[in-house]
Coordinates of C-alpha atoms and ligand atoms in Angstrom, one line a residue:
M1 CA 98.5 141.7 184.6
A2 CA 100.8 139.1 186.2
D3 CA 100.3 135.5 185.2
R4 CA 97.1 134.2 186.6
K5 CA 97.3 131.4 189.2
E6 CA 96.1 128.1 188.0
E7 CA 93.1 128.0 190.3
D8 CA 92.0 131.4 189.0
T9 CA 91.8 130.3 185.3
V10 CA 88.3 129.0 185.8
A11 CA 85.5 130.6 187.9
Y12 CA 82.2 129.2 188.8
E13 CA 79.1 129.8 190.9
I14 CA 76.0 127.6 191.6
K15 CA 72.6 129.3 191.6
N16 CA 69.2 127.6 191.7
G17 CA 70.4 124.3 190.3
I18 CA 72.6 125.8 187.6
A19 CA 76.4 125.8 187.7
L20 CA 77.7 128.7 185.7
V21 CA 81.3 127.8 184.8
K22 CA 83.5 130.4 183.2
F23 CA 86.7 130.3 181.2
N24 CA 88.4 133.0 183.3
R25 CA 91.4 134.5 181.4
P26 CA 89.6 137.5 179.8
E27 CA 93.0 139.3 179.4
K28 CA 94.0 136.4 177.1
R29 CA 90.6 136.1 175.5
N30 CA 90.1 132.9 177.5
C31 CA 92.5 130.9 175.3
M32 CA 93.2 127.5 176.8
S33 CA 96.6 127.0 178.5
P34 CA 97.7 123.9 180.2
K35 CA 96.9 125.5 183.5
L36 CA 93.3 126.3 182.4
N37 CA 92.9 122.8 181.1
R38 CA 94.0 121.2 184.4
Q39 CA 91.8 123.6 186.4
M40 CA 88.8 123.0 184.3
L41 CA 89.0 119.2 184.9
R42 CA 89.2 119.9 188.6
V43 CA 86.1 122.1 188.5
L44 CA 84.2 119.5 186.4
D45 CA 85.1 116.8 188.9
E46 CA 83.9 118.9 191.7
L47 CA 80.5 119.7 190.2
E48 CA 79.6 116.4 188.4
F49 CA 78.0 114.7 191.4
N50 CA 77.1 117.8 193.4
D51 CA 73.4 117.5 194.2
D52 CA 73.0 121.3 194.0
V53 CA 73.8 121.1 190.3
G54 CA 71.3 119.9 187.8
V55 CA 72.6 121.7 184.7
L56 CA 76.0 123.1 183.9
V57 CA 76.5 126.2 181.7
L58 CA 79.9 126.9 180.2
T59 CA 80.6 130.5 179.3
G60 CA 83.5 133.0 179.2
E61 CA 84.5 136.0 181.2
G62 CA 84.8 139.2 179.2
S63 CA 84.5 139.5 175.5
S64 CA 85.4 136.0 174.6
W65 CA 84.1 132.5 175.0
S66 CA 87.4 131.0 174.2
A67 CA 90.1 132.1 171.6
G68 CA 91.1 128.4 171.2
M69 CA 94.4 127.0 172.3
D70 CA 97.0 129.3 173.9
L71 CA 99.6 129.6 171.1
K72 CA 102.3 130.4 173.6
E73 CA 101.6 128.2 176.6
Y74 CA 99.9 125.3 174.9
F75 CA 102.0 125.1 171.7
R76 CA 105.3 126.9 171.9
E77 CA 106.2 126.3 175.5
T78 CA 105.1 122.6 175.6
E79 CA 106.8 122.0 172.3
E80 CA 110.1 123.2 173.9
K81 CA 109.7 120.2 176.3
G82 CA 109.6 117.7 173.4
L83 CA 107.1 114.9 172.8
P84 CA 106.4 114.1 176.4
G85 CA 105.4 117.7 177.0
I86 CA 103.3 117.9 173.9
R87 CA 101.4 114.6 174.7
Q88 CA 100.9 115.7 178.3
S89 CA 99.3 119.0 177.3
Q90 CA 97.1 117.3 174.6
R91 CA 95.9 114.7 177.3
E92 CA 95.1 117.5 179.7
A93 CA 92.9 119.3 177.1
Y94 CA 91.3 116.3 175.5
T95 CA 90.5 114.7 178.9
W96 CA 88.3 117.5 180.1
W97 CA 86.5 117.8 176.7
K98 CA 85.8 114.1 176.8
R99 CA 84.6 114.3 180.4
L100 CA 82.3 117.1 179.4
R101 CA 81.0 115.1 176.4
W102 CA 79.8 112.3 178.7
Y103 CA 79.0 114.5 181.7
Q104 CA 76.5 113.3 184.2
K105 CA 74.6 116.6 184.1
T106 CA 73.1 118.2 181.1
T107 CA 75.5 120.9 179.7
I108 CA 74.9 124.1 177.8
A109 CA 77.6 126.1 176.0
M110 CA 76.7 129.8 176.3
V111 CA 78.9 131.4 173.7
N112 CA 79.2 135.1 174.6
G113 CA 82.0 136.1 172.2
W114 CA 85.0 134.7 170.3
C115 CA 85.1 131.0 169.7
F116 CA 88.1 129.7 167.8
G117 CA 89.7 126.4 166.8
G118 CA 90.3 124.4 170.0
G119 CA 87.2 126.0 171.4
Y120 CA 85.2 123.7 169.1
G121 CA 86.1 120.8 171.4
P122 CA 84.2 122.0 174.4
L123 CA 81.5 123.6 172.2
H124 CA 80.8 120.2 170.7
A125 CA 81.1 118.5 174.0
C126 CA 78.2 120.5 175.5
D127 CA 74.8 118.9 174.9
L128 CA 73.2 122.2 173.8
A129 CA 74.7 125.5 172.6
F130 CA 73.4 129.0 172.5
C131 CA 75.3 132.0 171.4
A132 CA 75.1 135.8 171.1
D133 CA 74.5 137.3 167.7
E134 CA 77.7 139.2 168.4
A135 CA 79.8 136.1 168.8
Q136 CA 82.3 135.1 166.2
F137 CA 83.2 131.5 165.3
G138 CA 86.2 130.5 163.3
L139 CA 88.5 127.7 162.4
S140 CA 91.4 130.1 162.2
E141 CA 94.0 127.3 162.1
I142 CA 94.4 127.7 158.3
N143 CA 95.3 131.4 159.0
W144 CA 98.4 130.4 161.0
G145 CA 99.5 127.3 159.1
I146 CA 98.0 124.3 160.8
L147 CA 95.0 122.0 160.2
P148 CA 92.0 122.1 162.5
G149 CA 93.3 119.5 165.0
G150 CA 92.3 118.6 168.5
G151 CA 89.0 117.2 167.1
A152 CA 88.0 120.5 165.5
T153 CA 87.7 119.1 162.0
K154 CA 85.6 116.2 163.4
V155 CA 83.4 118.7 165.2
A156 CA 82.9 120.8 162.1
T157 CA 81.9 117.7 160.0
N158 CA 79.7 116.4 162.7
L159 CA 77.8 119.6 163.1
M160 CA 77.8 121.0 159.6
P161 CA 77.0 119.8 156.1
L162 CA 80.2 118.9 154.1
R163 CA 80.3 121.9 151.9
K164 CA 79.9 124.3 154.8
A165 CA 82.5 122.4 156.9
M166 CA 85.0 122.5 154.0
Y167 CA 84.5 126.2 153.3
H168 CA 84.8 126.9 157.0
A169 CA 88.1 124.9 157.4
L170 CA 89.7 126.2 154.2
L171 CA 88.8 129.9 154.2
G172 CA 89.3 130.7 157.9
E173 CA 86.5 133.3 157.7
N174 CA 84.5 133.8 160.8
L175 CA 80.8 133.1 161.2
S176 CA 78.5 135.5 163.2
G177 CA 76.3 134.0 165.9
Q178 CA 73.3 133.8 163.5
E179 CA 75.4 132.3 160.7
A180 CA 76.7 129.7 163.3
A181 CA 73.1 128.8 164.2
E182 CA 72.2 128.5 160.5
A183 CA 75.2 126.3 159.9
G184 CA 74.3 124.0 162.9
L185 CA 77.2 124.9 165.2
V186 CA 74.7 126.1 167.9
N187 CA 71.0 125.7 168.6
E188 CA 70.1 129.3 168.6
S189 CA 71.6 132.8 168.5
V190 CA 70.1 135.7 170.4
P191 CA 71.3 139.3 171.1
L192 CA 74.1 139.3 173.7
D193 CA 71.9 141.1 176.3
Q194 CA 69.3 138.3 176.1
L195 CA 71.7 135.4 176.1
E196 CA 71.9 134.6 179.8
A197 CA 68.1 134.9 180.2
R198 CA 67.5 132.5 177.3
V199 CA 70.0 130.0 178.5
T200 CA 68.5 130.2 182.1
E201 CA 65.1 129.7 180.6
V202 CA 66.2 126.5 178.8
A203 CA 68.1 125.3 181.9
N204 CA 65.1 125.8 184.1
K205 CA 63.0 123.7 181.7
L206 CA 65.6 121.0 181.9
L207 CA 65.6 121.1 185.7
K208 CA 62.0 120.1 185.7
K209 CA 62.8 116.9 183.9
N210 CA 63.9 113.6 185.4
L211 CA 67.7 114.1 185.7
A212 CA 68.5 110.4 185.3
T213 CA 66.4 110.3 182.1
L214 CA 68.2 113.4 180.8
K215 CA 71.6 111.7 181.2
A216 CA 70.3 108.5 179.5
S217 CA 68.7 110.5 176.6
K218 CA 71.7 112.7 175.9
D219 CA 74.1 109.7 175.9
A220 CA 71.7 107.8 173.6
V221 CA 71.6 110.7 171.1
K222 CA 75.4 110.8 171.0
R223 CA 76.0 107.0 171.0
V224 CA 73.6 106.1 168.3
M225 CA 75.1 108.5 165.8
E226 CA 78.0 106.0 165.3
M227 CA 75.9 102.8 165.3
T228 CA 74.1 100.8 162.7
F229 CA 70.4 100.8 163.0
D230 CA 70.3 97.3 164.5
N231 CA 73.0 98.1 167.0
A232 CA 71.2 101.3 167.9
E233 CA 67.9 99.5 168.5
D234 CA 69.6 97.0 170.7
Y235 CA 71.6 99.7 172.6
L236 CA 68.5 101.7 173.3
I237 CA 66.6 98.7 174.8
R238 CA 69.5 98.0 177.1
A239 CA 70.0 101.7 177.9
Q240 CA 66.4 102.0 179.0
E241 CA 66.7 98.8 181.1
A242 CA 69.8 100.3 182.7
L243 CA 67.9 103.5 183.4
N244 CA 65.1 101.5 185.0
F245 CA 67.7 100.4 187.5
H246 CA 69.6 103.7 187.9
D247 CA 66.5 105.9 188.3
K248 CA 65.9 105.6 192.0
T249 CA 62.8 107.8 191.7
H250 CA 61.1 105.3 189.3
G251 CA 60.2 108.1 187.0
R252 CA 58.8 105.8 184.3
Q253 CA 56.3 104.3 186.7
E254 CA 55.5 107.7 188.1
G255 CA 55.1 109.2 184.7
M256 CA 52.6 106.4 183.7
K257 CA 50.8 106.7 187.0
Q258 CA 50.3 110.5 186.9
F259 CA 48.9 110.1 183.3
L260 CA 46.9 106.9 183.4
D261 CA 45.7 106.8 187.0
D262 CA 45.8 110.4 188.4
K263 CA 45.2 112.1 185.0
S264 CA 47.1 115.0 186.4
Y265 CA 49.2 115.8 183.2
K266 CA 49.6 114.8 179.5
P267 CA 53.1 113.6 178.4
G268 CA 52.4 115.0 175.0
L269 CA 52.1 118.5 176.5
G270 CA 54.7 118.5 179.3
E271 CA 56.6 116.5 182.0
Y272 CA 55.1 114.7 185.0
D273 CA 55.5 116.4 188.4
K274 CA 58.7 114.9 189.7
S275 CA 58.3 116.5 193.1
K276 CA 55.8 113.8 193.8
A277 CA 58.4 111.2 192.9
G278 CA 61.7 112.5 194.2
T279 CA 64.6 114.3 192.5
G280 CA 65.9 111.8 190.0
R281 CA 69.3 111.9 191.7
D282 CA 71.0 108.8 193.1
Ligands
LIG1 N1 96.9 132.2 172.2 C1 97.7 133.0 172.9 N2 97.4 134.3 173.2 C2 96.3 134.7 172.8 C3 95.3 134.0 172.1 C4 95.7 132.7 171.7 N3 94.9 131.8 171.1 N4 94.3 134.8 171.8 C5 94.5 136.0 172.4 N5 95.7 136.0 173.0 C6 96.3 137.0 173.7 C7 97.0 138.1 172.8 O1 98.3 137.6 172.4 C8 97.0 139.3 173.7 O2 98.1 139.1 174.7 P1 99.0 140.4 175.1 O3 98.0 141.3 175.8 O4 99.9 139.8 176.1 O5 99.5 140.9 173.9 C9 95.7 139.1 174.5 O6 95.3 137.8 174.4 C10 94.6 140.0 174.0 O7 94.4 139.6 172.6 P2 94.2 140.7 171.4 O8 94.6 140.0 170.2 O9 94.9 142.0 171.8 O10 92.6 140.9 171.6 P3 91.6 141.4 170.5 O11 90.3 141.5 171.3 O12 92.1 142.6 169.7 O13 91.4 140.2 169.4 C11 91.1 137.9 168.9 C12 90.7 139.0 169.9 C13 90.5 138.1 167.5 C14 90.4 136.6 169.5 C15 92.6 137.7 168.8 O14 93.2 137.7 170.1 C16 93.0 136.4 168.1 O15 93.0 136.4 166.9 N6 93.4 135.4 168.8 C17 93.8 134.2 168.3 C18 92.6 133.3 167.9 C19 93.0 132.0 167.3 O16 93.3 131.9 166.1 N7 93.2 131.0 168.1 C20 93.8 129.7 167.8 C21 92.8 128.8 167.1 S1 93.5 127.4 166.5 C22 93.6 126.4 167.8 O17 93.0 126.6 168.8 C23 94.4 125.1 167.7

């Protein structure tokens, strides 16, 4: 087909509080070109503070989640423009991955097929990840003569034990969905025909939680990983105090009230009823 227009490289729909965002270059196995990277940032911008969106799911159109960076458009063609072109296309990719990593809404990677190299950036950026048993994960960089850059080495060592990460980076062999789950790249692997239902089930559970608390909790998990114990303790106190300010629904007080006074739920067994308190959105 003729070259896809920039605005057509990403597709999305919003349904019942869930934004389903798709890499949309199935004919190129959803590899990430500069056009796709720019468009993805626009879409993320558009959805981040949209009150109709509580959870964002990132998936791929067709047989692939993402076949990594576009070897032609991201590497060869930008390299022809020299260092300014290279740095610009790196910025465009890394910017949306970083944006996703600290996104306001909870994010789920729904890996429906191929996931290679650069795809590990957005995979890691998503808070949770589910994949199809049929999916294939690979650091294929070694197979074409580069190291796993763009953060992919860091992702592998963050998510996998050292021996597994090293084998993965050096051999360039693919992992099936189930092997990826065992290695820690994703939370769970299920048959492809059950993937969307499972992700929707998890997203619906998340939608019942206080959204401001979800944002504070996911940031806390990511931030403390790089802190000393003392710094983490201190950060968590301050993050909770900031949450008390940002949560306009006063979820903490409501949660205590419904348990201690109303006796209408038990926090150990499920969440408080936020419909009695508001939406958790600013
Ligand atoms: N960059 C550029 N073009 C790509 C990429 C890519 N990463 N992946 C697929 N394509 C293109 C192919 O060149 C082909 O284009 P054409 O129709 O114009 O010839 C089209 O997408 C379809 O690809 P096929 O290889 O025909 O699809 P198939 O389903 O047989 O294989 C597979 C899928 C295994 C994903 C294969 O396309 C592949 O190996 N892609 C490269 C994966 C990879 O190593 N990515 C780079 C990781 S490293 C990094 O991201 C920094």
